XYZ file of C-alpha atoms in Angstrom:
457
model
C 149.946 118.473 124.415
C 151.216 118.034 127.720
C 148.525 116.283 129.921
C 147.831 115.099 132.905
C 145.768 112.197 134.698
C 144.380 112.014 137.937
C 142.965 108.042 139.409
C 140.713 108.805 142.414
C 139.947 105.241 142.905
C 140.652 105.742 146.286
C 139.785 109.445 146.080
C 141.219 112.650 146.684
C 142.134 114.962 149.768
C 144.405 117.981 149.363
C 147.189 116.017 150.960
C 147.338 112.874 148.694
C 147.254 115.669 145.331
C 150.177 117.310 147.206
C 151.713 113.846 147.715
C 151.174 112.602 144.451
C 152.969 116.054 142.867
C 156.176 115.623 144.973
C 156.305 112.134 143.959
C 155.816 113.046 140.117
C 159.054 115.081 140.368
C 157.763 118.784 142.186
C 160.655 120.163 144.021
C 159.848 119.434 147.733
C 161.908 122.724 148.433
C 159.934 124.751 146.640
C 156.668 123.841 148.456
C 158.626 124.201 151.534
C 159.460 127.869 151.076
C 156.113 128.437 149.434
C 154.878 127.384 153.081
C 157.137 129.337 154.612
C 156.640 131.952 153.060
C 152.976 132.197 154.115
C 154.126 133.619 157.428
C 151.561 131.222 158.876
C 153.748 129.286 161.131
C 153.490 125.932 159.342
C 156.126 123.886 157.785
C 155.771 120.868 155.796
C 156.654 117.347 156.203
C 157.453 114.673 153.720
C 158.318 110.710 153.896
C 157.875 107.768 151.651
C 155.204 105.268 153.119
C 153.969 102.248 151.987
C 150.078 102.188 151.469
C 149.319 98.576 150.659
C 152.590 97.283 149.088
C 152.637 100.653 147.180
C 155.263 102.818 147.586
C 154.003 106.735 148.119
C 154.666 110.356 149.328
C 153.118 111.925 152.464
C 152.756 115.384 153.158
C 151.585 116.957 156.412
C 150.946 120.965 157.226
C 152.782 121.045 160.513
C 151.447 124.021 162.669
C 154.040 124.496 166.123
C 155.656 121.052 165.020
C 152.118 119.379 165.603
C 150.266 117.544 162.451
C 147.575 120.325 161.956
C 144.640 117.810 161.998
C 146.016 117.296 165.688
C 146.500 120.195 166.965
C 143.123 121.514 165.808
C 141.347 118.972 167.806
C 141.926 118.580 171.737
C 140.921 115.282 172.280
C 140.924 113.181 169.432
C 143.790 111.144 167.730
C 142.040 109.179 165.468
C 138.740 110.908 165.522
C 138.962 114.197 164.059
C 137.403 116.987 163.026
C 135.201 116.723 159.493
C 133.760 120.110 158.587
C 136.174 122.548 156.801
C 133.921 125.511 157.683
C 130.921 126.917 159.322
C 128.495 130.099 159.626
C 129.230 132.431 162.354
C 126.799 132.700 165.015
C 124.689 129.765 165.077
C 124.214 127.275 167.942
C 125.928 123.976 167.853
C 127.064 121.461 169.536
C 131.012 121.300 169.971
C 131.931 117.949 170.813
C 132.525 117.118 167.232
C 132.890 113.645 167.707
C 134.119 111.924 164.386
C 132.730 108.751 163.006
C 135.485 105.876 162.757
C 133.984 105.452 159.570
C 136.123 108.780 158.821
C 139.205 108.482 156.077
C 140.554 112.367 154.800
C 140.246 115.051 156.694
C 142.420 117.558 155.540
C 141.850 120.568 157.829
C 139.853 120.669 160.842
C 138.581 122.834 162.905
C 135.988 124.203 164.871
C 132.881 126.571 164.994
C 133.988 129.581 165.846
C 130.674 130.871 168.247
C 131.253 133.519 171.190
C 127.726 133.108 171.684
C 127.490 129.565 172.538
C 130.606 130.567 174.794
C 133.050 128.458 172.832
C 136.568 129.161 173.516
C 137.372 129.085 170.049
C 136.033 132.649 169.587
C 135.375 134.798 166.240
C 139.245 136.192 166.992
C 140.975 132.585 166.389
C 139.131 131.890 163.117
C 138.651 133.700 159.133
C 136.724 134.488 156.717
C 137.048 134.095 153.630
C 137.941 137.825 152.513
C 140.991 137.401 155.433
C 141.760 133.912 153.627
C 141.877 135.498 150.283
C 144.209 138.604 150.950
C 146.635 136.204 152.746
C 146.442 134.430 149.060
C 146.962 137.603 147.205
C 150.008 138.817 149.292
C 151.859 135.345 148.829
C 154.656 135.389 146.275
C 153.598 133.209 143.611
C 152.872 132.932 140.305
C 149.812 134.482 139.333
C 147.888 131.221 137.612
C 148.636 129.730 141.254
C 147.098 132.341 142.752
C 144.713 132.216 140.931
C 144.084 128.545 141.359
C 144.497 128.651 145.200
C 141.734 131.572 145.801
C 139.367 129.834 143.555
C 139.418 126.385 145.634
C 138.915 128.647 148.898
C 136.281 130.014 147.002
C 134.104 126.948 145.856
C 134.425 125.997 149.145
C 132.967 129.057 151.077
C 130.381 128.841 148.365
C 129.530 125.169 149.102
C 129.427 125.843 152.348
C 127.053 128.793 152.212
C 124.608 127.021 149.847
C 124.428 124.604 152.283
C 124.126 126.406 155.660
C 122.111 128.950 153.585
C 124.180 132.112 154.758
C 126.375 135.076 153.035
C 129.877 133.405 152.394
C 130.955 136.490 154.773
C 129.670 134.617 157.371
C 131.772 131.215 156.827
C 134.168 130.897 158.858
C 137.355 128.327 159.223
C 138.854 127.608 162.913
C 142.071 129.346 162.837
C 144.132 125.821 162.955
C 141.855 124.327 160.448
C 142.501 127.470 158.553
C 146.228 127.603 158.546
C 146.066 124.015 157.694
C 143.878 124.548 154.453
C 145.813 127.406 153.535
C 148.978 126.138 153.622
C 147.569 122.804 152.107
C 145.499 124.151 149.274
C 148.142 127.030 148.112
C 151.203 124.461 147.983
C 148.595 122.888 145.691
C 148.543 125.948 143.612
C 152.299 126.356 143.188
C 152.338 122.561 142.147
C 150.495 122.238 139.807
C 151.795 125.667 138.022
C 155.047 124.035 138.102
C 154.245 120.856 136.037
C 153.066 123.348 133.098
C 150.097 121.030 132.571
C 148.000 122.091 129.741
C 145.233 119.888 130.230
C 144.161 117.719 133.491
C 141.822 114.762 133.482
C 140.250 113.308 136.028
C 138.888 109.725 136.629
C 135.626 109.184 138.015
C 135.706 109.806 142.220
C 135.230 106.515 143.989
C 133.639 108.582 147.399
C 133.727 106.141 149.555
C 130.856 105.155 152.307
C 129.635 105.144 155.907
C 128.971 108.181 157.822
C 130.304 111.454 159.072
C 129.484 113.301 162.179
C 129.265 116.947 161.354
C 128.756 119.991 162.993
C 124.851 119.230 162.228
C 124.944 115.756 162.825
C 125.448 112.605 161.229
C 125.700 112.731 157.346
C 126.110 109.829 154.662
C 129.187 109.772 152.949
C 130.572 111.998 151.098
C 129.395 114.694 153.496
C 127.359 117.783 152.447
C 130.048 120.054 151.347
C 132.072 117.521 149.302
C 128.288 116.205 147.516
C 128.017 120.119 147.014
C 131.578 120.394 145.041
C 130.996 116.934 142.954
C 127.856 118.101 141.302
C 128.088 116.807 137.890
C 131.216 114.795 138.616
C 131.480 111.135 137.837
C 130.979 109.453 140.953
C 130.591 105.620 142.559
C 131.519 103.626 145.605
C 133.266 100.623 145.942
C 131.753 99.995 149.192
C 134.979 100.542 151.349
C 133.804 102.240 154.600
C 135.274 105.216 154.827
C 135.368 108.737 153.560
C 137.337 108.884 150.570
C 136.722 112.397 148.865
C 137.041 115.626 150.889
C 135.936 119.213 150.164
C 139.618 120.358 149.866
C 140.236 117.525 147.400
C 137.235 118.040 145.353
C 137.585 122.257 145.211
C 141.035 121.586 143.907
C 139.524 119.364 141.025
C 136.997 122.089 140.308
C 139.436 125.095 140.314
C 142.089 123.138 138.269
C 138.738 122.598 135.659
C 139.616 118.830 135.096
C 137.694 117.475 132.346
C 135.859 114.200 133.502
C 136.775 111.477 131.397
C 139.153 107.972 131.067
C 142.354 107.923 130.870
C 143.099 109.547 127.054
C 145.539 108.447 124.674
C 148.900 109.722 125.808
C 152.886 108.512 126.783
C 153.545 108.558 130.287
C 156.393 110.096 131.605
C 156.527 110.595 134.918
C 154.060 108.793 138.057
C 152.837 110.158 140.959
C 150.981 108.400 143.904
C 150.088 110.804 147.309
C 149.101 108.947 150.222
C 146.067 109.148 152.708
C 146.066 109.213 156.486
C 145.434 105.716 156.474
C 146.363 102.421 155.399
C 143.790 100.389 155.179
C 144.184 96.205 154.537
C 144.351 95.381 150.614
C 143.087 98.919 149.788
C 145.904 101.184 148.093
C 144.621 104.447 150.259
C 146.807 106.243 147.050
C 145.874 109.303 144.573
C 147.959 108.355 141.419
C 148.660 110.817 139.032
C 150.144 110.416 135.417
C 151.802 113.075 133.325
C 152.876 112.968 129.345
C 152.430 114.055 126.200
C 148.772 113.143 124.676
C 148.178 111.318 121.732
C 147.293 113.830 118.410
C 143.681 112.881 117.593
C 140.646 113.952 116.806
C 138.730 115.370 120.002
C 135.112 114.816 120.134
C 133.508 117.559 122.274
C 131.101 116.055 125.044
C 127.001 116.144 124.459
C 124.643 116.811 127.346
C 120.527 116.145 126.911
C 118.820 118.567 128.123
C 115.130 119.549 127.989
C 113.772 122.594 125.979
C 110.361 124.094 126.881
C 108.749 126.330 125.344
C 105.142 128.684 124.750
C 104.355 131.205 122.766
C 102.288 134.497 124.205
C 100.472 137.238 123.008
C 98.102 138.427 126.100
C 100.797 139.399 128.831
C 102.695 142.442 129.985
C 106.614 142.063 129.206
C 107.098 142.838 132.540
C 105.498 139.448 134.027
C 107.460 137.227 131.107
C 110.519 139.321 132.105
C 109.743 138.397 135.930
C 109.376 135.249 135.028
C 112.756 134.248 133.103
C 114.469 135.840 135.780
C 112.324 132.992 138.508
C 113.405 130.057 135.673
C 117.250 131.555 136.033
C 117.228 131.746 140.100
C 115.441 128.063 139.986
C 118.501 126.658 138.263
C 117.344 126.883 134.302
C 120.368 126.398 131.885
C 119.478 128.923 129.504
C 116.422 131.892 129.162
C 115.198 132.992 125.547
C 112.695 134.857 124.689
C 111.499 135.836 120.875
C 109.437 137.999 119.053
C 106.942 136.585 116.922
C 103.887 136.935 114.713
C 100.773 135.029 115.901
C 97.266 134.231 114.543
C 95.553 137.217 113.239
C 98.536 138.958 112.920
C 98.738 139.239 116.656
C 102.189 140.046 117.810
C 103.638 138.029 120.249
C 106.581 136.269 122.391
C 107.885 132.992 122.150
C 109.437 131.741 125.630
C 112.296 129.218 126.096
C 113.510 127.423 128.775
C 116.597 125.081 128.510
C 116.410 122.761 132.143
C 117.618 119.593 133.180
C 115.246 116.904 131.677
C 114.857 116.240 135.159
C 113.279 119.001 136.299
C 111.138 119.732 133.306
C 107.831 119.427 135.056
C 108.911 121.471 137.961
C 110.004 124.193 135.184
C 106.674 123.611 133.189
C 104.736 124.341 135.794
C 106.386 127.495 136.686
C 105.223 128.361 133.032
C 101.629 127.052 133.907
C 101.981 129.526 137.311
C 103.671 132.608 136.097
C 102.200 133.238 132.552
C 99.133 133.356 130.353
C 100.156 130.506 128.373
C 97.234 127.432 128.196
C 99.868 124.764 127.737
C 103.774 124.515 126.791
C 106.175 121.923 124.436
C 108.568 119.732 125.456
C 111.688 117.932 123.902
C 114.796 117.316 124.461
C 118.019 117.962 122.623
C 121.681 117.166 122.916
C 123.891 120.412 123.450
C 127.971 120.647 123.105
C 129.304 123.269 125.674
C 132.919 124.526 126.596
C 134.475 124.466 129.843
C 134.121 127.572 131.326
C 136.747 129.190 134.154
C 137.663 133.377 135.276
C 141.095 134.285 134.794
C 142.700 137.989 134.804
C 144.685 139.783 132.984
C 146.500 142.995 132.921
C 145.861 145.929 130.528
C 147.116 149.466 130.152
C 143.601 150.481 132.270
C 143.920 147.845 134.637
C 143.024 144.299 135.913
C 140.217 142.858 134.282
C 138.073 139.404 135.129
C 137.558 137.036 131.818
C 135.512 134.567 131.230
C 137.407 131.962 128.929
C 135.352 129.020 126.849
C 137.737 125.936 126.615
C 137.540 122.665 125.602
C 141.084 120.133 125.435
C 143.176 122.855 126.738
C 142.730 125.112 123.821
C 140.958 128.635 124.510
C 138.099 128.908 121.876
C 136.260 132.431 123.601
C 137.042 135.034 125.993
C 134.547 137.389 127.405
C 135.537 140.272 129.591
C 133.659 141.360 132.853
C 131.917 144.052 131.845
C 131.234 145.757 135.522
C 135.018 145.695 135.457
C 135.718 147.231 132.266
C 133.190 149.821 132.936
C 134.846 150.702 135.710
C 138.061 151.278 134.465
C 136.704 153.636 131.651
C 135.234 156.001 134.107
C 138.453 155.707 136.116
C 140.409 156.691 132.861
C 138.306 158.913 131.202
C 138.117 156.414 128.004
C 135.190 154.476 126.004
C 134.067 151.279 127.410
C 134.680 149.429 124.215
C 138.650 150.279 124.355
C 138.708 148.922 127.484
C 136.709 145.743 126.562
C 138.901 145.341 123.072
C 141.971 145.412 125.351
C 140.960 142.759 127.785
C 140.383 140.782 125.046
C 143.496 141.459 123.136
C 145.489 140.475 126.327
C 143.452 137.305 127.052
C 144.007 136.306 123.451
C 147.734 136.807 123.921
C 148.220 135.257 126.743
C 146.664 131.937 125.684
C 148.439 131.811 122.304
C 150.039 128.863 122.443
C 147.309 126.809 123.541
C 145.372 128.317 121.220
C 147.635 127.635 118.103
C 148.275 124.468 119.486
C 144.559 122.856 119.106
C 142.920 125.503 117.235
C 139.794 124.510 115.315
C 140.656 123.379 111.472
């Protein structure tokens, strides 16, 4: 299986992954027509530099023959921007004076607030929906588009959890914006090209220090990039800077890297992308590995987690129902509920919660709260889950969103979006269940050879 390794011990930014992908043998031309072709105004540049003795590719999103980063940011040369995007309408400060603690920072830019009477008004910056149907109108393959409006849309996401706003309302300074565009859809066609079937990722040394964001000063790694490594392995070696960016870590999560060392495989070809900066005895590098892994048996990764659960026989099904759908807002991992016969022949419900074992007083006492119940159990137990990513595919009704369960590179489930197959039937005038049987058919064919490739014995 053809696989690929990514080393973050210096971390990631969109620019070292596109670095590290034109030095493991991706046609430089090709990402400079795929830029190009973005009508966007931006070309790219490459070089070989030397980060620490090590020899590596640079890539920079020029935007009027200007390095983005600088001609996003009026004043600064070494302190830039930080914050990849904002909600609309909010006061803030503008100075956006950067913390020389600062390493990556792919694609700045700047709150975009006619309010606060910023000249950077709502007119020189997007939103996400503009973002993504530049995306969709770009001439690439359809896994790297795919791939592209994915990492724009982890990132709006983080952002939104964050600033606690509709992702409508986040918006990227139009310079920042070109920049991330450009940066993050080069990516895209990249790492299509290498025909990777399955990417691993090292665990993400982030780096340390501070940032100064739009909201103030923030430990390393900043809000948005701690938002996008949930569940990531992550340390710091103590270096002072900022080491992991939100472009670099929405890239990881749309590629859907597994998180693991380096697996048995034979090299064949190295990468290394470079940062921004070149640091004394620190090889500021991304290196990336590609080969052909070693046949052996796969062990699917366990997770603890904590099961609670109470059984109930004196409450309205409309309270238990209100409250599984509180557990699932709150962040539970799964909701059950089951009939079942009590004392006296009672009948009655049993509730489940699967949580974090972390957070299973906080759930319990939502049982103690919203139900009946006197008391609750608790264990925990280990749980094997696939990877789970959206993909499309085409049908004789139409385009349809699936929901593929993968482990290794091999796709083990597929489950169509039903609002989307539902749709299509009324459109057509057929049953939903064609429709759904379809979707499946063409998700099935289109991952046949990964499929036959690792399929369960």
């Amino acid at each position: 299986m053809k696989t690929a390794y990514i080393e973050c011990f210096a971390g990631i930014s969109g620019d070292m992954l596109l670095g590290a992908l034109v030095d493991a043998g991706v046609s430089p031309a090709m990402l400079e027509q795929t830029a190009a072709a973005l009508g966007l105004g931006a070309t790219l540049r490459v070089a070989r530099v030397n980060r620490s003795g090590i020899q590596a590719t640079k890539v920079d999103v020029l935007v009027g023959g200007e390095l983005a980063e600088d001609a996003g940011s009026h004043e600064h040369s070494q302190k830039r921007l930080h914050d990849h995007a904002h909600e609309h309408g909010h006061e803030h400060a503008h100075d956006h004076q950067h913390s020389h603690d600062h390493e990556h920072a792919d694609h700045p830019h700047e709150l975009a607030d006619p309010e606060a009477g910023n000249a950077h008004s709502h007119e020189h910056s997007r939103n996400l929906p503009e973002i993504l149907k530049i995306i969709e109108k770009a001439e690439i393959s359809s896994k790297a588009r795919l791939l592209a409006s994915d990492a724009f849309r982890l990132l709006g996401e983080a952002e939104a959890r964050i600033h606690g706003v509709p992702v409508e309302k986040i918006h990227f300074h139009e310079v920042g914006a070109v920049d991330a565009i450009v940066d993050i859809v080069c990516n895209a066609v990249g790492l299509d090209a290498l025909g990777v079937e399955r990417w691993i990722c090292s665990p993400l040394n982030v780096g340390s220090g501070w940032v100064d964001c739009a909201h103030g000063r923030f430990p390393v790694p900043a809000p948005a990039t701690a938002e996008l490594l949930r569940g990531a392995p992550t340390y710091s070696s103590g270096i002072p800077m900022e080491l992991v960016t939100p472009t670099g870590a929405a890239l990881l999560r749309a590629l859907g890297c597994d998180f693991a060392e380096q697996p048995r495989m034979r090299t064949e070809s190295i990468g290394y992308g470079a940062g921004h900066r070149n640091p004394e005895r620190f090889p500021n590098v991304v290196r990336l590995s590609i080969g052909q892994s070693q046949d052996a048996p796969v062990l699917m990764p366990r997770e603890t987690v904590a099961v609670l659960e109470c059984a109930i026989d004196d409450q309205s099904p409309q309270v238990l129902a209100h409250c599984m759908q509180l557990a699932l807002e709150r962040g539970a991992l799964d909701v059950m509920s089951t009939p079942v016969t009590m004392k006296k022949g009672r009948l009655g419900t049993l509730l489940t919660l699967l949580v974090a074992p972390e957070r299973s007083a906080e759930f319990g006492e939502l049982l103690l709260r919203e139900t009946s119940t006197l008391g609750y159990r608790v264990r925990e137990e280990s749980r094997v889950c696939l990877d789970r990513a959206w993909t499309e595919v085409e049908t004789a009704y139409g385009r349809v969103r699936i929901k593929r369960g993968a482990f290794a590179g091999v796709d083990y489930n597929f489950a169509p979006e039903y609002e989307d197959c539902r749709l299509l039937a009324e459109e057509r005038g057929v049953p939903v269940k064609v429709v759904l049987q379809a979707a499946i058919a063409a998700a099935a064919l289109q991952a046949a050879p990964s499929t036959e490739a690792g399929a369960i014995r």
